[in-house]
Amino acid sequence: MAKVTRDDVARLAGTSTAVVSYVINNGPRPVAPATRERVLAAIKELGYRPDRVAQAMASRRTDLIGMIVPDARQPFFAELTHAVERAAAERGQMVLVGNSDYLDEREVHYLRAFLGMRVSGLILISQGPSEHAAAEIEAWDARVVLLHRRPEAIEDVAVVTDDIGGAQLATRHLLEHGYEYVACLGGVEFTPMIGDPVTDHVEGWRRAMAEANLSTEGRLFEAPYNRYDAYKVALELLAGPDRPPAIVCATDDQAIGVLRAARELRIDVPGELAVAGFDDVKEAALTDPPLTTIASDRPAMARAAVDLVLDDSLRVAGSRRERLRRFPCRLVVRQSCGCP
């Protein structure tokens, strides 16, 4: 059976192949509604399928968005990636995902691979300072939107949440329960980095503690972001002589590890220990007890990132502040903090 071509569609619809192209690609020129209907009817009758490879070669663009994440196994990144995929599908795009594994060289590897495939744009959840990634983006003159994290080295448009304000909300809420102080489970290193969410979570905790005239000295603890390693850190911390009365964690995954350690040590949560997280991953509602946490609007952030990476008109020029989309977050109260 001969392959149906665009010429066949144009012949049946009584129009030119250029008009068929405008209908298939939604532009660049408008098509009269009646003509569009004839073309669509012809496509359906003939079973025509556009050659996406040929289209990509002609336009030097594909219907693909590249997305680089530090670790898609982590629930937060998995949920955010899913939200981006859904938003991209609404715009007729597919998403290719690469995991940097928090390694600079892997981040650069996926940057080169995706940009070499002529993706429509790139959404980057950076793994760190990303100086090498910044150089790569500049060399390719790439369409890049930063999501979740805004490393200082990269000047592209960024979509983030109010990490400092969210951590303040969580810390204030724990303090309002009357706990003597709130400890903080931060990241794997305490060196502050501009645009890093965990750095901002720690800063939000510091500000809330300062508002309450409480010291943070010796109350910030280092822990990896995943639940398994955070569980090991929590075992040592909670078994020690200076067990804190309350802990705010930089991620929900860390908080889940803390809850597991507390259960193993027979420490009652929230009777003897209050815990709050950050991210509101779906699993947070199913922990024992359910986890109080900070929720970001991931679907809205994902839609904003996709719109920005596809629409030049939305990629605002000017100062860095003007190129930043910051979304508010909210406190989700459950039982791990002491609320009924």
Coordinates of C-alpha atoms in Angstrom, one line a residue:
M1 CA 0.0 0.0 0.0
A2 CA 1.5 3.3 -1.1
K3 CA 2.4 5.8 1.6
V4 CA -0.1 8.7 1.8
T5 CA 1.7 12.0 1.2
R6 CA 0.9 15.7 1.8
D7 CA 0.2 16.0 -1.9
D8 CA -2.5 13.4 -1.6
V9 CA -4.1 15.4 1.2
A10 CA -3.9 18.6 -0.8
R11 CA -5.5 17.0 -3.8
L12 CA -8.5 15.6 -1.9
A13 CA -9.0 18.8 0.1
G14 CA -8.7 20.9 -3.1
T15 CA -5.9 23.1 -1.8
S16 CA -2.2 23.5 -1.9
T17 CA 0.4 21.5 0.0
A18 CA 1.5 24.8 1.7
V19 CA -2.0 25.2 3.2
V20 CA -1.9 21.6 4.4
S21 CA 1.4 22.4 6.1
Y22 CA -0.2 25.5 7.8
V23 CA -3.0 23.3 9.2
I24 CA -0.7 20.6 10.4
N25 CA 1.8 23.0 12.0
N26 CA -0.8 25.6 13.2
G27 CA 0.9 28.3 11.2
P28 CA 2.9 30.3 10.3
R29 CA 0.0 31.6 8.2
P30 CA -3.7 31.5 9.2
V31 CA -6.1 29.2 7.4
A32 CA -9.9 29.9 6.8
P33 CA -12.0 27.7 9.1
A34 CA -13.8 26.0 6.2
T35 CA -10.5 25.2 4.4
R36 CA -9.1 23.9 7.7
E37 CA -12.0 21.6 8.1
R38 CA -11.6 20.2 4.5
V39 CA -7.9 19.5 5.2
L40 CA -8.6 17.8 8.5
A41 CA -11.3 15.7 6.9
A42 CA -8.9 14.7 4.1
I43 CA -6.2 13.8 6.7
K44 CA -8.7 11.6 8.5
E45 CA -10.1 9.9 5.4
L46 CA -6.6 9.1 4.0
G47 CA -5.0 8.2 7.3
Y48 CA -2.2 10.6 6.7
R49 CA 0.6 10.7 9.3
P50 CA 3.1 13.6 9.2
D51 CA 6.8 12.6 8.9
R52 CA 8.1 14.2 12.1
V53 CA 11.7 13.5 11.2
A54 CA 11.4 15.4 7.9
Q55 CA 9.6 18.2 9.7
A56 CA 12.3 18.5 12.3
M57 CA 15.0 18.5 9.6
A58 CA 13.2 21.3 7.7
S59 CA 12.5 23.5 10.7
R60 CA 15.6 22.5 12.7
R61 CA 13.3 22.0 15.6
T62 CA 11.5 18.9 17.0
D63 CA 8.3 18.6 19.0
L64 CA 10.5 17.6 22.0
I65 CA 11.5 19.4 25.2
G66 CA 14.6 18.2 27.0
M67 CA 14.4 18.0 30.8
I68 CA 17.4 17.4 33.1
V69 CA 16.8 16.5 36.7
P70 CA 19.2 15.6 39.5
D71 CA 17.5 12.3 40.4
A72 CA 14.1 11.2 39.0
R73 CA 13.9 8.5 41.7
Q74 CA 13.2 11.1 44.4
P75 CA 9.5 11.7 44.8
F76 CA 9.6 15.4 44.4
F77 CA 11.5 15.3 41.1
A78 CA 9.3 12.5 39.9
E79 CA 6.2 14.5 40.6
L80 CA 7.6 17.7 39.1
T81 CA 8.7 15.8 35.9
H82 CA 5.3 14.3 35.5
A83 CA 3.7 17.7 35.8
V84 CA 6.0 19.1 33.1
E85 CA 5.2 16.1 30.9
R86 CA 1.5 16.8 31.2
A87 CA 1.9 20.5 30.6
A88 CA 4.1 19.8 27.5
A89 CA 1.5 17.3 26.1
E90 CA -1.1 20.1 26.2
R91 CA 1.2 22.1 23.9
G92 CA 1.8 19.1 21.5
Q93 CA 5.3 18.4 22.9
M94 CA 7.0 15.3 24.3
V95 CA 9.6 15.4 27.0
L96 CA 12.9 13.6 27.1
V97 CA 14.3 13.2 30.6
G98 CA 17.9 12.8 31.7
N99 CA 19.3 12.3 35.2
S100 CA 22.4 14.2 36.2
D101 CA 22.8 12.2 39.4
Y102 CA 24.1 15.4 40.9
L103 CA 27.2 15.2 38.7
D104 CA 28.3 18.2 36.7
E105 CA 29.7 16.1 33.8
R106 CA 26.4 14.2 33.4
E107 CA 24.4 17.5 33.4
V108 CA 26.7 18.8 30.6
H109 CA 26.4 15.4 28.8
Y110 CA 22.6 15.7 28.6
L111 CA 22.7 19.4 27.7
R112 CA 24.9 18.5 24.6
A113 CA 22.8 15.5 23.7
F114 CA 19.4 17.2 23.9
L115 CA 20.5 20.4 22.2
G116 CA 22.2 18.4 19.5
M117 CA 18.8 16.7 18.9
R118 CA 17.3 20.2 18.2
V119 CA 14.8 20.1 21.0
S120 CA 12.3 22.9 21.1
G121 CA 13.8 24.0 24.4
L122 CA 15.3 22.7 27.6
I123 CA 14.1 22.7 31.1
L124 CA 16.9 22.4 33.6
I125 CA 16.7 21.5 37.3
S126 CA 20.3 22.2 38.0
Q127 CA 22.4 19.9 40.2
G128 CA 24.7 22.5 41.6
P129 CA 26.6 25.7 40.7
S130 CA 26.6 24.6 37.0
E131 CA 29.5 26.8 35.7
H132 CA 30.1 24.2 32.9
A133 CA 26.4 24.0 32.1
A134 CA 26.3 27.8 31.8
A135 CA 29.2 27.8 29.3
E136 CA 27.5 25.0 27.3
I137 CA 24.2 26.9 27.2
E138 CA 26.0 30.1 26.0
A139 CA 27.9 28.2 23.3
W140 CA 24.7 26.7 21.9
D141 CA 22.6 29.9 22.3
A142 CA 20.0 27.5 23.8
R143 CA 16.4 28.1 24.8
V144 CA 16.6 27.2 28.5
V145 CA 14.3 27.6 31.5
L146 CA 15.5 26.9 35.0
L147 CA 13.0 25.1 37.2
H148 CA 13.1 24.8 41.0
R149 CA 16.7 25.9 41.3
R150 CA 18.4 29.1 40.0
P151 CA 22.2 28.7 40.1
E152 CA 24.1 32.0 40.1
A153 CA 26.1 31.0 37.0
I154 CA 23.1 30.7 34.7
E155 CA 21.2 33.9 33.7
D156 CA 18.2 32.2 32.0
V157 CA 14.6 32.6 33.0
A158 CA 13.8 30.7 36.2
V159 CA 10.6 29.3 37.7
V160 CA 10.9 28.7 41.5
T161 CA 8.9 28.6 44.7
D162 CA 9.2 30.8 47.7
D163 CA 11.6 28.5 49.6
I164 CA 12.6 31.0 52.3
G165 CA 9.0 32.0 53.0
G166 CA 7.9 28.3 53.1
A167 CA 10.5 27.3 55.6
Q168 CA 9.6 30.3 57.8
L169 CA 6.0 29.1 57.7
A170 CA 6.9 25.6 58.8
T171 CA 9.3 26.7 61.6
R172 CA 6.8 29.3 62.9
H173 CA 4.1 26.7 63.0
L174 CA 6.2 24.3 65.1
L175 CA 7.2 27.1 67.5
E176 CA 3.6 28.0 67.9
H177 CA 3.1 24.6 69.4
G178 CA 5.3 25.7 72.3
Y179 CA 8.4 23.6 71.5
E180 CA 11.5 25.0 73.2
Y181 CA 13.2 25.3 69.8
V182 CA 13.2 23.8 66.3
A183 CA 16.2 22.0 64.9
C184 CA 16.9 21.9 61.1
L185 CA 17.9 19.0 58.9
G186 CA 19.7 20.8 56.0
G187 CA 21.7 19.5 53.1
V188 CA 24.9 17.7 52.8
E189 CA 27.0 20.8 53.1
F190 CA 26.4 24.1 54.9
T191 CA 28.1 26.4 52.3
P192 CA 25.3 28.7 51.2
M193 CA 24.7 28.8 47.4
I194 CA 22.6 31.5 45.7
G195 CA 19.4 30.1 44.2
D196 CA 19.7 26.7 46.0
P197 CA 16.3 25.7 47.5
V198 CA 17.9 23.9 50.5
T199 CA 20.1 26.9 51.2
D200 CA 16.9 29.0 51.2
H201 CA 15.1 26.5 53.4
V202 CA 17.8 26.8 56.0
E203 CA 17.7 30.6 55.7
G204 CA 13.9 30.6 56.3
W205 CA 14.4 28.5 59.4
R206 CA 17.1 30.9 60.6
R207 CA 14.8 33.9 60.1
A208 CA 11.9 32.2 62.0
M209 CA 14.2 31.3 64.9
A210 CA 15.5 34.9 65.0
E211 CA 12.0 36.2 65.1
A212 CA 11.4 34.1 68.2
N213 CA 14.8 35.2 69.7
L214 CA 16.1 31.7 69.6
S215 CA 19.6 30.6 68.8
T216 CA 20.4 28.4 65.9
E217 CA 23.9 27.5 67.2
G218 CA 24.4 23.8 67.1
R219 CA 20.9 23.2 65.9
L220 CA 21.5 22.8 62.1
F221 CA 22.3 19.2 61.1
E222 CA 23.8 17.9 57.9
A223 CA 21.9 15.1 56.0
P224 CA 21.6 13.9 52.4
Y225 CA 18.3 14.7 50.7
N226 CA 17.0 11.1 50.3
R227 CA 15.1 9.2 53.0
Y228 CA 17.5 6.3 53.3
D229 CA 20.6 8.3 54.2
A230 CA 18.6 10.8 56.2
Y231 CA 17.2 7.9 58.3
K232 CA 20.8 6.9 59.2
V233 CA 21.6 10.5 60.3
A234 CA 18.3 10.7 62.3
L235 CA 19.1 7.4 64.1
E236 CA 22.3 8.9 65.5
L237 CA 20.7 12.3 66.2
L238 CA 17.6 11.0 68.0
A239 CA 19.5 8.4 70.0
G240 CA 21.9 11.1 71.3
P241 CA 21.7 13.0 74.6
D242 CA 20.6 16.3 73.0
R243 CA 17.6 15.1 71.1
P244 CA 15.7 18.1 69.7
P245 CA 12.0 18.6 70.6
A246 CA 11.1 19.5 67.0
I247 CA 12.8 19.2 63.5
V248 CA 12.0 21.0 60.3
C249 CA 13.5 19.1 57.3
A250 CA 14.6 20.6 54.0
T251 CA 12.8 17.9 52.1
D252 CA 9.9 15.5 52.7
D253 CA 12.1 12.6 51.8
Q254 CA 14.4 13.6 54.8
A255 CA 11.3 13.9 57.0
I256 CA 10.2 10.4 56.0
G257 CA 13.6 9.1 57.1
V258 CA 13.3 10.9 60.4
L259 CA 9.9 9.4 61.0
R260 CA 11.2 5.9 60.3
A261 CA 14.1 6.4 62.7
A262 CA 11.8 7.7 65.4
R263 CA 9.6 4.7 65.1
E264 CA 12.5 2.4 65.3
L265 CA 13.8 4.1 68.5
R266 CA 10.2 4.1 70.0
I267 CA 10.1 7.9 70.1
D268 CA 6.5 9.1 69.9
V269 CA 5.7 11.5 67.1
P270 CA 4.4 14.1 67.8
G271 CA 4.3 13.4 71.6
E272 CA 8.1 13.4 72.1
L273 CA 9.2 14.8 68.7
A274 CA 7.5 17.1 66.2
V275 CA 8.5 16.8 62.5
A276 CA 7.8 19.0 59.4
G277 CA 9.0 18.6 55.9
F278 CA 9.0 20.6 52.6
D279 CA 7.5 19.7 49.2
D280 CA 4.2 17.9 50.0
V281 CA 4.9 14.8 47.9
K282 CA 2.0 12.5 47.7
E283 CA 3.5 10.0 50.2
A284 CA 3.5 12.7 52.9
A285 CA -0.2 12.2 53.5
L286 CA 0.4 8.4 54.1
T287 CA 3.3 8.5 56.6
D288 CA 2.7 7.5 60.2
P289 CA 1.7 10.0 61.5
P290 CA 0.8 12.0 58.4
L291 CA 3.5 14.6 57.7
T292 CA 3.0 18.4 58.1
T293 CA 4.8 20.0 55.2
I294 CA 5.1 22.9 52.8
A295 CA 3.3 22.6 49.4
S296 CA 4.4 24.3 46.2
D297 CA 2.1 24.6 43.2
R298 CA 3.9 22.1 41.0
P299 CA 1.3 22.0 38.1
A300 CA 1.4 25.8 37.8
M301 CA 5.2 25.9 37.9
A302 CA 5.4 23.2 35.3
R303 CA 3.0 25.0 33.0
A304 CA 4.9 28.2 33.4
A305 CA 8.2 26.5 32.6
V306 CA 6.8 24.9 29.4
D307 CA 5.2 28.2 28.3
L308 CA 8.4 30.0 28.9
V309 CA 10.6 27.6 27.0
L310 CA 8.3 27.6 24.0
D311 CA 7.1 31.2 23.8
D312 CA 9.7 33.8 23.0
S313 CA 7.2 36.6 23.9
L314 CA 7.1 35.3 27.5
R315 CA 10.9 35.2 27.9
V316 CA 11.2 38.6 29.6
A317 CA 14.4 40.6 29.0
G318 CA 16.0 42.9 31.5
S319 CA 17.2 42.4 35.0
R320 CA 17.5 39.1 36.7
R321 CA 14.6 39.9 39.0
E322 CA 12.3 40.4 36.0
R323 CA 13.4 37.1 34.6
L324 CA 12.3 35.2 37.8
R325 CA 8.9 33.6 38.3
R326 CA 8.4 32.9 42.0
F327 CA 5.4 31.0 43.0
P328 CA 3.9 31.1 46.6
C329 CA 3.7 28.1 48.8
R330 CA 1.4 27.0 51.6
L331 CA 1.5 25.2 54.9
V332 CA -0.2 21.8 54.9
V333 CA -1.1 20.8 58.5
R334 CA -1.2 17.2 59.4
Q335 CA -0.5 15.3 62.6
S336 CA 3.3 15.1 62.8
C337 CA 3.6 18.6 64.2
G338 CA 1.2 18.0 67.1
C339 CA -2.0 19.2 65.5
P340 CA -5.0 16.9 66.0

